[in-house]
């Protein structure tokens, strides 16, 4: 089993710290959003909490306001990106079998094309 990711070694924490460049589309006290470097849709943005949380499985009652802000921010960005009217997809993968490849809670905001179901 791989070592758990710490905030010091986390790819997304390093983006938050400015150590790794990213195309930022939103930045506030708690949330950062940036364009995915390997987009799966015409619009593909990752929305993350600035505080290190490994995945949605690690959210607690105390982090409910942060989780809410994450989703509200994604919805606001969808409007700003012009994809809200036609619809978009929000995805948060959890764990290896769920497809999570970066151990930092993130929501994929994808739009600009039709999606199918089930996703895979």
mmCIF file of N, CA and C in Angstrom:
data_model
loop_
_atom_site.group_PDB
_atom_site.id
_atom_site.type_symbol
_atom_site.label_atom_id
_atom_site.label_comp_id
_atom_site.label_asym_id
_atom_site.label_seq_id
_atom_site.Cartn_x
_atom_site.Cartn_y
_atom_site.Cartn_z
ATOM 1 N N UNK A 1 0.846 -1.173 0.000
ATOM 2 C CA UNK A 1 0.000 0.000 0.000
ATOM 3 C C UNK A 1 0.897 1.244 0.000
ATOM 4 N N UNK A 2 0.596 2.243 -0.860
ATOM 5 C CA UNK A 2 1.446 3.432 -0.908
ATOM 6 C C UNK A 2 1.340 4.273 0.359
ATOM 7 N N UNK A 3 2.380 5.055 0.588
ATOM 8 C CA UNK A 3 2.381 5.961 1.733
ATOM 9 C C UNK A 3 1.288 7.005 1.569
ATOM 10 N N UNK A 4 0.598 7.386 2.645
ATOM 11 C CA UNK A 4 -0.394 8.447 2.531
ATOM 12 C C UNK A 4 0.283 9.764 2.138
ATOM 13 N N UNK A 5 -0.421 10.543 1.354
ATOM 14 C CA UNK A 5 0.111 11.831 0.936
ATOM 15 C C UNK A 5 -0.044 12.828 2.065
ATOM 16 N N UNK A 6 1.012 13.590 2.330
ATOM 17 C CA UNK A 6 0.934 14.654 3.328
ATOM 18 C C UNK A 6 0.811 15.983 2.603
ATOM 19 N N UNK A 7 0.431 17.007 3.324
ATOM 20 C CA UNK A 7 0.329 18.338 2.727
ATOM 21 C C UNK A 7 1.667 18.773 2.139
ATOM 22 N N UNK A 8 2.771 18.317 2.709
ATOM 23 C CA UNK A 8 4.098 18.718 2.233
ATOM 24 C C UNK A 8 4.436 18.093 0.879
ATOM 25 N N UNK A 9 3.898 16.911 0.596
ATOM 26 C CA UNK A 9 4.221 16.228 -0.656
ATOM 27 C C UNK A 9 3.064 16.226 -1.650
ATOM 28 N N UNK A 10 1.930 16.748 -1.264
ATOM 29 C CA UNK A 10 0.728 16.721 -2.093
ATOM 30 C C UNK A 10 0.865 17.661 -3.296
ATOM 31 N N UNK A 11 0.606 17.146 -4.479
ATOM 32 C CA UNK A 11 0.662 17.923 -5.707
ATOM 33 C C UNK A 11 -0.221 19.166 -5.625
ATOM 34 N N UNK A 12 -1.457 18.988 -5.170
ATOM 35 C CA UNK A 12 -2.385 20.128 -5.132
ATOM 36 C C UNK A 12 -2.003 21.138 -4.047
ATOM 37 N N UNK A 13 -1.470 20.667 -2.921
ATOM 38 C CA UNK A 13 -0.987 21.599 -1.896
ATOM 39 C C UNK A 13 0.177 22.422 -2.430
ATOM 40 N N UNK A 14 0.990 21.810 -3.259
ATOM 41 C CA UNK A 14 2.118 22.539 -3.861
ATOM 42 C C UNK A 14 1.613 23.571 -4.873
ATOM 43 N N UNK A 15 0.504 23.282 -5.557
ATOM 44 C CA UNK A 15 -0.110 24.288 -6.433
ATOM 45 C C UNK A 15 -0.653 25.433 -5.596
ATOM 46 N N UNK A 16 -1.335 25.115 -4.495
ATOM 47 C CA UNK A 16 -1.850 26.153 -3.590
ATOM 48 C C UNK A 16 -0.707 27.035 -3.098
ATOM 49 N N UNK A 17 0.426 26.442 -2.778
ATOM 50 C CA UNK A 17 1.582 27.180 -2.257
ATOM 51 C C UNK A 17 2.313 27.974 -3.340
ATOM 52 N N UNK A 18 1.933 27.774 -4.605
ATOM 53 C CA UNK A 18 2.593 28.484 -5.695
ATOM 54 C C UNK A 18 3.889 27.837 -6.151
ATOM 55 N N UNK A 19 4.161 26.626 -5.680
ATOM 56 C CA UNK A 19 5.394 25.916 -6.051
ATOM 57 C C UNK A 19 5.302 25.284 -7.436
ATOM 58 N N UNK A 20 4.085 24.988 -7.864
ATOM 59 C CA UNK A 20 3.837 24.391 -9.175
ATOM 60 C C UNK A 20 2.868 25.304 -9.910
ATOM 61 N N UNK A 21 3.181 25.689 -11.149
ATOM 62 C CA UNK A 21 2.290 26.597 -11.870
ATOM 63 C C UNK A 21 0.984 25.927 -12.268
ATOM 64 N N UNK A 22 -0.054 26.726 -12.336
ATOM 65 C CA UNK A 22 -1.370 26.267 -12.783
ATOM 66 C C UNK A 22 -2.111 27.463 -13.366
ATOM 67 N N UNK A 23 -3.053 27.173 -14.241
ATOM 68 C CA UNK A 23 -3.901 28.229 -14.800
ATOM 69 C C UNK A 23 -5.095 28.393 -13.868
ATOM 70 N N UNK A 24 -5.006 29.390 -13.008
ATOM 71 C CA UNK A 24 -5.997 29.622 -11.954
ATOM 72 C C UNK A 24 -7.227 30.327 -12.540
ATOM 73 N N UNK A 25 -8.417 29.820 -12.188
ATOM 74 C CA UNK A 25 -9.655 30.479 -12.598
ATOM 75 C C UNK A 25 -10.426 31.037 -11.403
ATOM 76 N N UNK A 26 -10.054 30.605 -10.192
ATOM 77 C CA UNK A 26 -10.696 31.113 -8.971
ATOM 78 C C UNK A 26 -9.722 30.942 -7.809
ATOM 79 N N UNK A 27 -9.679 31.968 -6.958
ATOM 80 C CA UNK A 27 -8.798 31.920 -5.788
ATOM 81 C C UNK A 27 -9.413 32.776 -4.694
ATOM 82 N N UNK A 28 -9.804 32.149 -3.586
ATOM 83 C CA UNK A 28 -10.271 32.903 -2.420
ATOM 84 C C UNK A 28 -9.597 32.330 -1.175
ATOM 85 N N UNK A 29 -10.060 32.699 -0.014
ATOM 86 C CA UNK A 29 -9.404 32.266 1.225
ATOM 87 C C UNK A 29 -9.393 30.745 1.411
ATOM 88 N N UNK A 30 -10.437 30.070 0.916
ATOM 89 C CA UNK A 30 -10.596 28.639 1.192
ATOM 90 C C UNK A 30 -10.520 27.725 -0.028
ATOM 91 N N UNK A 31 -10.795 28.258 -1.210
ATOM 92 C CA UNK A 31 -10.953 27.441 -2.412
ATOM 93 C C UNK A 31 -10.036 27.940 -3.520
ATOM 94 N N UNK A 32 -9.461 26.993 -4.263
ATOM 95 C CA UNK A 32 -8.672 27.307 -5.449
ATOM 96 C C UNK A 32 -9.230 26.465 -6.592
ATOM 97 N N UNK A 33 -9.330 27.052 -7.770
ATOM 98 C CA UNK A 33 -9.779 26.311 -8.952
ATOM 99 C C UNK A 33 -8.824 26.606 -10.098
ATOM 100 N N UNK A 34 -8.489 25.558 -10.836
ATOM 101 C CA UNK A 34 -7.535 25.710 -11.932
ATOM 102 C C UNK A 34 -7.868 24.719 -13.039
ATOM 103 N N UNK A 35 -7.403 25.024 -14.234
ATOM 104 C CA UNK A 35 -7.670 24.177 -15.393
ATOM 105 C C UNK A 35 -6.877 22.875 -15.296
ATOM 106 N N UNK A 36 -7.533 21.757 -15.621
ATOM 107 C CA UNK A 36 -6.886 20.454 -15.620
ATOM 108 C C UNK A 36 -5.847 20.416 -16.739
ATOM 109 N N UNK A 37 -4.674 19.859 -16.462
ATOM 110 C CA UNK A 37 -3.621 19.819 -17.482
ATOM 111 C C UNK A 37 -3.868 18.722 -18.528
ATOM 112 N N UNK A 38 -4.799 17.816 -18.252
ATOM 113 C CA UNK A 38 -5.167 16.771 -19.214
ATOM 114 C C UNK A 38 -6.691 16.752 -19.337
ATOM 115 N N UNK A 39 -7.269 17.799 -19.939
ATOM 116 C CA UNK A 39 -8.732 17.940 -19.936
ATOM 117 C C UNK A 39 -9.447 16.800 -20.657
ATOM 118 N N UNK A 40 -10.580 16.404 -20.071
ATOM 119 C CA UNK A 40 -11.437 15.362 -20.638
ATOM 120 C C UNK A 40 -12.695 15.950 -21.265
ATOM 121 N N UNK A 41 -12.767 17.279 -21.305
ATOM 122 C CA UNK A 41 -13.899 17.995 -21.886
ATOM 123 C C UNK A 41 -13.393 19.376 -22.283
ATOM 124 N N UNK A 42 -14.127 20.080 -23.145
ATOM 125 C CA UNK A 42 -13.688 21.421 -23.530
ATOM 126 C C UNK A 42 -13.439 22.339 -22.324
ATOM 127 N N UNK A 43 -14.274 22.231 -21.313
ATOM 128 C CA UNK A 43 -14.026 22.906 -20.039
ATOM 129 C C UNK A 43 -13.788 21.821 -18.998
ATOM 130 N N UNK A 44 -12.623 21.839 -18.372
ATOM 131 C CA UNK A 44 -12.302 20.861 -17.325
ATOM 132 C C UNK A 44 -11.467 21.583 -16.275
ATOM 133 N N UNK A 45 -12.119 21.873 -15.161
ATOM 134 C CA UNK A 45 -11.516 22.650 -14.082
ATOM 135 C C UNK A 45 -11.552 21.827 -12.801
ATOM 136 N N UNK A 46 -10.472 21.878 -12.038
ATOM 137 C CA UNK A 46 -10.409 21.219 -10.738
ATOM 138 C C UNK A 46 -10.658 22.260 -9.661
ATOM 139 N N UNK A 47 -11.595 21.975 -8.775
ATOM 140 C CA UNK A 47 -11.948 22.873 -7.681
ATOM 141 C C UNK A 47 -11.540 22.165 -6.395
ATOM 142 N N UNK A 48 -10.660 22.810 -5.612
ATOM 143 C CA UNK A 48 -10.077 22.151 -4.436
ATOM 144 C C UNK A 48 -10.160 23.053 -3.206
ATOM 145 N N UNK A 49 -10.218 22.447 -2.021
ATOM 146 C CA UNK A 49 -10.026 23.253 -0.823
ATOM 147 C C UNK A 49 -8.536 23.551 -0.677
ATOM 148 N N UNK A 50 -8.204 24.722 -0.197
ATOM 149 C CA UNK A 50 -6.790 25.042 0.023
ATOM 150 C C UNK A 50 -6.213 24.226 1.172
ATOM 151 N N UNK A 51 -7.048 23.901 2.131
ATOM 152 C CA UNK A 51 -6.620 23.066 3.254
ATOM 153 C C UNK A 51 -6.572 21.622 2.784
ATOM 154 N N UNK A 52 -5.533 20.893 3.165
ATOM 155 C CA UNK A 52 -5.397 19.508 2.722
ATOM 156 C C UNK A 52 -6.455 18.619 3.370
ATOM 157 N N UNK A 53 -7.288 18.036 2.527
ATOM 158 C CA UNK A 53 -8.248 17.000 2.902
ATOM 159 C C UNK A 53 -8.034 15.914 1.860
ATOM 160 N N UNK A 54 -7.776 14.694 2.284
ATOM 161 C CA UNK A 54 -7.391 13.637 1.343
ATOM 162 C C UNK A 54 -8.486 13.297 0.328
ATOM 163 N N UNK A 55 -9.728 13.193 0.768
ATOM 164 C CA UNK A 55 -10.825 12.867 -0.152
ATOM 165 C C UNK A 55 -12.157 13.187 0.524
ATOM 166 N N UNK A 56 -13.228 13.004 -0.215
ATOM 167 C CA UNK A 56 -14.559 13.224 0.354
ATOM 168 C C UNK A 56 -14.806 12.301 1.544
ATOM 169 N N UNK A 57 -14.139 11.161 1.576
ATOM 170 C CA UNK A 57 -14.288 10.218 2.689
ATOM 171 C C UNK A 57 -13.741 10.793 3.993
ATOM 172 N N UNK A 58 -12.905 11.820 3.895
ATOM 173 C CA UNK A 58 -12.306 12.423 5.081
ATOM 174 C C UNK A 58 -13.050 13.663 5.569
ATOM 175 N N UNK A 59 -14.159 13.996 4.923
ATOM 176 C CA UNK A 59 -14.961 15.134 5.385
ATOM 177 C C UNK A 59 -15.671 14.770 6.684
ATOM 178 N N UNK A 60 -15.868 15.769 7.526
ATOM 179 C CA UNK A 60 -16.551 15.585 8.807
ATOM 180 C C UNK A 60 -17.688 16.597 8.898
ATOM 181 N N UNK A 61 -18.467 16.495 9.949
ATOM 182 C CA UNK A 61 -19.523 17.491 10.175
ATOM 183 C C UNK A 61 -18.927 18.893 10.233
ATOM 184 N N UNK A 62 -17.747 19.009 10.828
ATOM 185 C CA UNK A 62 -17.097 20.310 10.962
ATOM 186 C C UNK A 62 -16.657 20.861 9.607
ATOM 187 N N UNK A 63 -16.404 19.994 8.638
ATOM 188 C CA UNK A 63 -15.972 20.468 7.327
ATOM 189 C C UNK A 63 -17.128 20.646 6.349
ATOM 190 N N UNK A 64 -18.368 20.491 6.831
ATOM 191 C CA UNK A 64 -19.545 20.661 5.960
ATOM 192 C C UNK A 64 -19.586 22.044 5.299
ATOM 193 N N UNK A 65 -19.283 23.131 6.010
ATOM 194 C CA UNK A 65 -19.282 24.425 5.322
ATOM 195 C C UNK A 65 -18.258 24.492 4.179
ATOM 196 N N UNK A 66 -17.104 23.880 4.374
ATOM 197 C CA UNK A 66 -16.090 23.858 3.318
ATOM 198 C C UNK A 66 -16.581 23.050 2.119
ATOM 199 N N UNK A 67 -17.196 21.903 2.371
ATOM 200 C CA UNK A 67 -17.725 21.073 1.286
ATOM 201 C C UNK A 67 -18.799 21.834 0.514
ATOM 202 N N UNK A 68 -19.638 22.554 1.227
ATOM 203 C CA UNK A 68 -20.661 23.365 0.576
ATOM 204 C C UNK A 68 -20.054 24.461 -0.281
ATOM 205 N N UNK A 69 -19.030 25.117 0.237
ATOM 206 C CA UNK A 69 -18.346 26.170 -0.533
ATOM 207 C C UNK A 69 -17.706 25.606 -1.780
ATOM 208 N N UNK A 70 -17.181 24.386 -1.692
ATOM 209 C CA UNK A 70 -16.568 23.738 -2.845
ATOM 210 C C UNK A 70 -17.596 23.598 -3.978
ATOM 211 N N UNK A 71 -18.783 23.094 -3.642
ATOM 212 C CA UNK A 71 -19.818 22.900 -4.662
ATOM 213 C C UNK A 71 -20.387 24.227 -5.156
ATOM 214 N N UNK A 72 -20.598 25.168 -4.262
ATOM 215 C CA UNK A 72 -21.097 26.481 -4.684
ATOM 216 C C UNK A 72 -20.103 27.184 -5.599
ATOM 217 N N UNK A 73 -18.833 27.054 -5.293
ATOM 218 C CA UNK A 73 -17.799 27.657 -6.138
ATOM 219 C C UNK A 73 -17.796 27.007 -7.513
ATOM 220 N N UNK A 74 -17.918 25.687 -7.569
ATOM 221 C CA UNK A 74 -17.970 24.992 -8.856
ATOM 222 C C UNK A 74 -19.163 25.480 -9.681
ATOM 223 N N UNK A 75 -20.319 25.636 -9.043
ATOM 224 C CA UNK A 75 -21.509 26.114 -9.760
ATOM 225 C C UNK A 75 -21.308 27.539 -10.271
ATOM 226 N N UNK A 76 -20.684 28.378 -9.481
ATOM 227 C CA UNK A 76 -20.422 29.766 -9.897
ATOM 228 C C UNK A 76 -19.444 29.797 -11.076
ATOM 229 N N UNK A 77 -18.423 28.956 -11.027
ATOM 230 C CA UNK A 77 -17.456 28.895 -12.127
ATOM 231 C C UNK A 77 -18.147 28.401 -13.403
ATOM 232 N N UNK A 78 -19.070 27.447 -13.275
ATOM 233 C CA UNK A 78 -19.802 26.956 -14.450
ATOM 234 C C UNK A 78 -20.528 28.105 -15.145
ATOM 235 N N UNK A 79 -21.116 28.997 -14.375
ATOM 236 C CA UNK A 79 -21.781 30.173 -14.954
ATOM 237 C C UNK A 79 -20.744 31.063 -15.630
ATOM 238 N N UNK A 80 -19.658 31.358 -14.933
ATOM 239 C CA UNK A 80 -18.609 32.225 -15.472
ATOM 240 C C UNK A 80 -17.989 31.652 -16.747
ATOM 241 N N UNK A 81 -17.890 30.325 -16.834
ATOM 242 C CA UNK A 81 -17.293 29.668 -18.000
ATOM 243 C C UNK A 81 -18.279 29.491 -19.151
ATOM 244 N N UNK A 82 -19.557 29.822 -18.897
ATOM 245 C CA UNK A 82 -20.566 29.728 -19.944
ATOM 246 C C UNK A 82 -21.073 28.329 -20.224
ATOM 247 N N UNK A 83 -20.930 27.416 -19.259
ATOM 248 C CA UNK A 83 -21.385 26.038 -19.468
ATOM 249 C C UNK A 83 -22.623 25.687 -18.637
ATOM 250 N N UNK A 84 -23.073 26.598 -17.807
ATOM 251 C CA UNK A 84 -24.172 26.293 -16.885
ATOM 252 C C UNK A 84 -25.497 26.065 -17.613
ATOM 253 N N UNK A 85 -25.783 26.851 -18.632
ATOM 254 C CA UNK A 85 -27.079 26.760 -19.303
ATOM 255 C C UNK A 85 -27.301 25.399 -19.956
ATOM 256 N N UNK A 86 -26.278 24.833 -20.577
ATOM 257 C CA UNK A 86 -26.417 23.541 -21.252
ATOM 258 C C UNK A 86 -26.176 22.359 -20.323
ATOM 259 N N UNK A 87 -25.575 22.606 -19.175
ATOM 260 C CA UNK A 87 -25.319 21.553 -18.212
ATOM 261 C C UNK A 87 -23.849 21.192 -18.132
ATOM 262 N N UNK A 88 -23.496 20.582 -17.027
ATOM 263 C CA UNK A 88 -22.106 20.218 -16.762
ATOM 264 C C UNK A 88 -22.087 19.036 -15.820
ATOM 265 N N UNK A 89 -20.912 18.482 -15.625
ATOM 266 C CA UNK A 89 -20.749 17.346 -14.725
ATOM 267 C C UNK A 89 -19.801 17.733 -13.597
ATOM 268 N N UNK A 90 -20.150 17.342 -12.372
ATOM 269 C CA UNK A 90 -19.276 17.468 -11.206
ATOM 270 C C UNK A 90 -18.937 16.055 -10.745
ATOM 271 N N UNK A 91 -17.647 15.781 -10.577
ATOM 272 C CA UNK A 91 -17.203 14.447 -10.171
ATOM 273 C C UNK A 91 -16.158 14.589 -9.078
ATOM 274 N N UNK A 92 -16.284 13.776 -8.033
ATOM 275 C CA UNK A 92 -15.243 13.679 -7.026
ATOM 276 C C UNK A 92 -14.947 12.198 -6.813
ATOM 277 N N UNK A 93 -13.805 11.758 -7.290
ATOM 278 C CA UNK A 93 -13.402 10.360 -7.139
ATOM 279 C C UNK A 93 -12.851 10.140 -5.730
ATOM 280 N N UNK A 94 -13.135 8.981 -5.178
ATOM 281 C CA UNK A 94 -12.676 8.659 -3.824
ATOM 282 C C UNK A 94 -11.945 7.324 -3.844
ATOM 283 N N UNK A 95 -10.680 7.360 -3.474
ATOM 284 C CA UNK A 95 -9.892 6.138 -3.360
ATOM 285 C C UNK A 95 -9.467 5.555 -4.699
ATOM 286 N N UNK A 96 -8.601 4.584 -4.607
ATOM 287 C CA UNK A 96 -8.013 3.958 -5.802
ATOM 288 C C UNK A 96 -9.082 3.365 -6.717
ATOM 289 N N UNK A 97 -10.019 2.607 -6.166
ATOM 290 C CA UNK A 97 -11.047 1.981 -6.998
ATOM 291 C C UNK A 97 -12.032 3.007 -7.537
ATOM 292 N N UNK A 98 -12.136 4.132 -6.881
ATOM 293 C CA UNK A 98 -13.000 5.204 -7.365
ATOM 294 C C UNK A 98 -12.342 6.058 -8.432
ATOM 295 N N UNK A 99 -11.064 5.808 -8.691
ATOM 296 C CA UNK A 99 -10.357 6.542 -9.727
ATOM 297 C C UNK A 99 -9.589 7.754 -9.238
ATOM 298 N N UNK A 100 -9.459 7.922 -7.928
ATOM 299 C CA UNK A 100 -8.726 9.070 -7.392
ATOM 300 C C UNK A 100 -7.235 8.875 -7.614
ATOM 301 N N UNK A 101 -6.592 9.850 -8.270
ATOM 302 C CA UNK A 101 -5.161 9.750 -8.545
ATOM 303 C C UNK A 101 -4.334 10.772 -7.774
ATOM 304 N N UNK A 102 -4.977 11.800 -7.235
ATOM 305 C CA UNK A 102 -4.296 12.775 -6.371
ATOM 306 C C UNK A 102 -5.013 12.753 -5.031
ATOM 307 N N UNK A 103 -4.274 12.472 -3.969
ATOM 308 C CA UNK A 103 -4.881 12.365 -2.643
ATOM 309 C C UNK A 103 -5.092 13.734 -2.009
ATOM 310 N N UNK A 104 -5.976 14.494 -2.628
ATOM 311 C CA UNK A 104 -6.410 15.796 -2.126
ATOM 312 C C UNK A 104 -7.813 15.962 -2.684
ATOM 313 N N UNK A 105 -8.766 16.214 -1.812
ATOM 314 C CA UNK A 105 -10.153 16.380 -2.238
ATOM 315 C C UNK A 105 -10.226 17.356 -3.406
ATOM 316 N N UNK A 106 -10.888 16.955 -4.460
ATOM 317 C CA UNK A 106 -11.102 17.848 -5.600
ATOM 318 C C UNK A 106 -12.366 17.448 -6.333
ATOM 319 N N UNK A 107 -12.976 18.452 -6.942
ATOM 320 C CA UNK A 107 -14.152 18.245 -7.767
ATOM 321 C C UNK A 107 -13.770 18.603 -9.193
ATOM 322 N N UNK A 108 -14.026 17.680 -10.103
ATOM 323 C CA UNK A 108 -13.841 17.954 -11.519
ATOM 324 C C UNK A 108 -15.101 18.659 -12.012
ATOM 325 N N UNK A 109 -14.951 19.833 -12.561
ATOM 326 C CA UNK A 109 -16.045 20.557 -13.214
ATOM 327 C C UNK A 109 -15.799 20.415 -14.712
ATOM 328 N N UNK A 110 -16.693 19.694 -15.388
ATOM 329 C CA UNK A 110 -16.506 19.441 -16.814
ATOM 330 C C UNK A 110 -17.757 19.833 -17.579
ATOM 331 N N UNK A 111 -17.555 20.454 -18.726
ATOM 332 C CA UNK A 111 -18.678 20.834 -19.565
ATOM 333 C C UNK A 111 -18.220 21.186 -20.959
ATOM 334 N N UNK A 112 -19.181 21.637 -21.749
ATOM 335 C CA UNK A 112 -18.878 22.017 -23.119
ATOM 336 C C UNK A 112 -19.114 20.899 -24.117
ATOM 337 N N UNK A 113 -19.623 19.782 -23.653
ATOM 338 C CA UNK A 113 -19.993 18.664 -24.534
ATOM 339 C C UNK A 113 -21.010 17.801 -23.822
ATOM 340 N N UNK A 114 -21.632 16.899 -24.576
ATOM 341 C CA UNK A 114 -22.595 15.947 -24.006
ATOM 342 C C UNK A 114 -21.825 14.818 -23.322
ATOM 343 N N UNK A 115 -22.304 14.396 -22.163
ATOM 344 C CA UNK A 115 -21.718 13.277 -21.439
ATOM 345 C C UNK A 115 -22.664 12.077 -21.512
ATOM 346 N N UNK A 116 -22.136 10.890 -21.364
ATOM 347 C CA UNK A 116 -22.966 9.686 -21.368
ATOM 348 C C UNK A 116 -23.041 9.114 -19.965
ATOM 349 N N UNK A 117 -23.961 8.177 -19.785
ATOM 350 C CA UNK A 117 -24.115 7.501 -18.505
ATOM 351 C C UNK A 117 -24.300 6.021 -18.762
ATOM 352 N N UNK A 118 -23.693 5.121 -18.048
ATOM 353 C CA UNK A 118 -22.775 5.389 -16.952
ATOM 354 C C UNK A 118 -21.423 5.887 -17.469
ATOM 355 N N UNK A 119 -20.693 6.607 -16.599
ATOM 356 C CA UNK A 119 -19.449 7.232 -17.035
ATOM 357 C C UNK A 119 -18.285 6.271 -17.222
ATOM 358 N N UNK A 120 -18.346 5.073 -16.714
ATOM 359 C CA UNK A 120 -17.226 4.172 -16.917
ATOM 360 C C UNK A 120 -16.980 3.361 -15.720
#
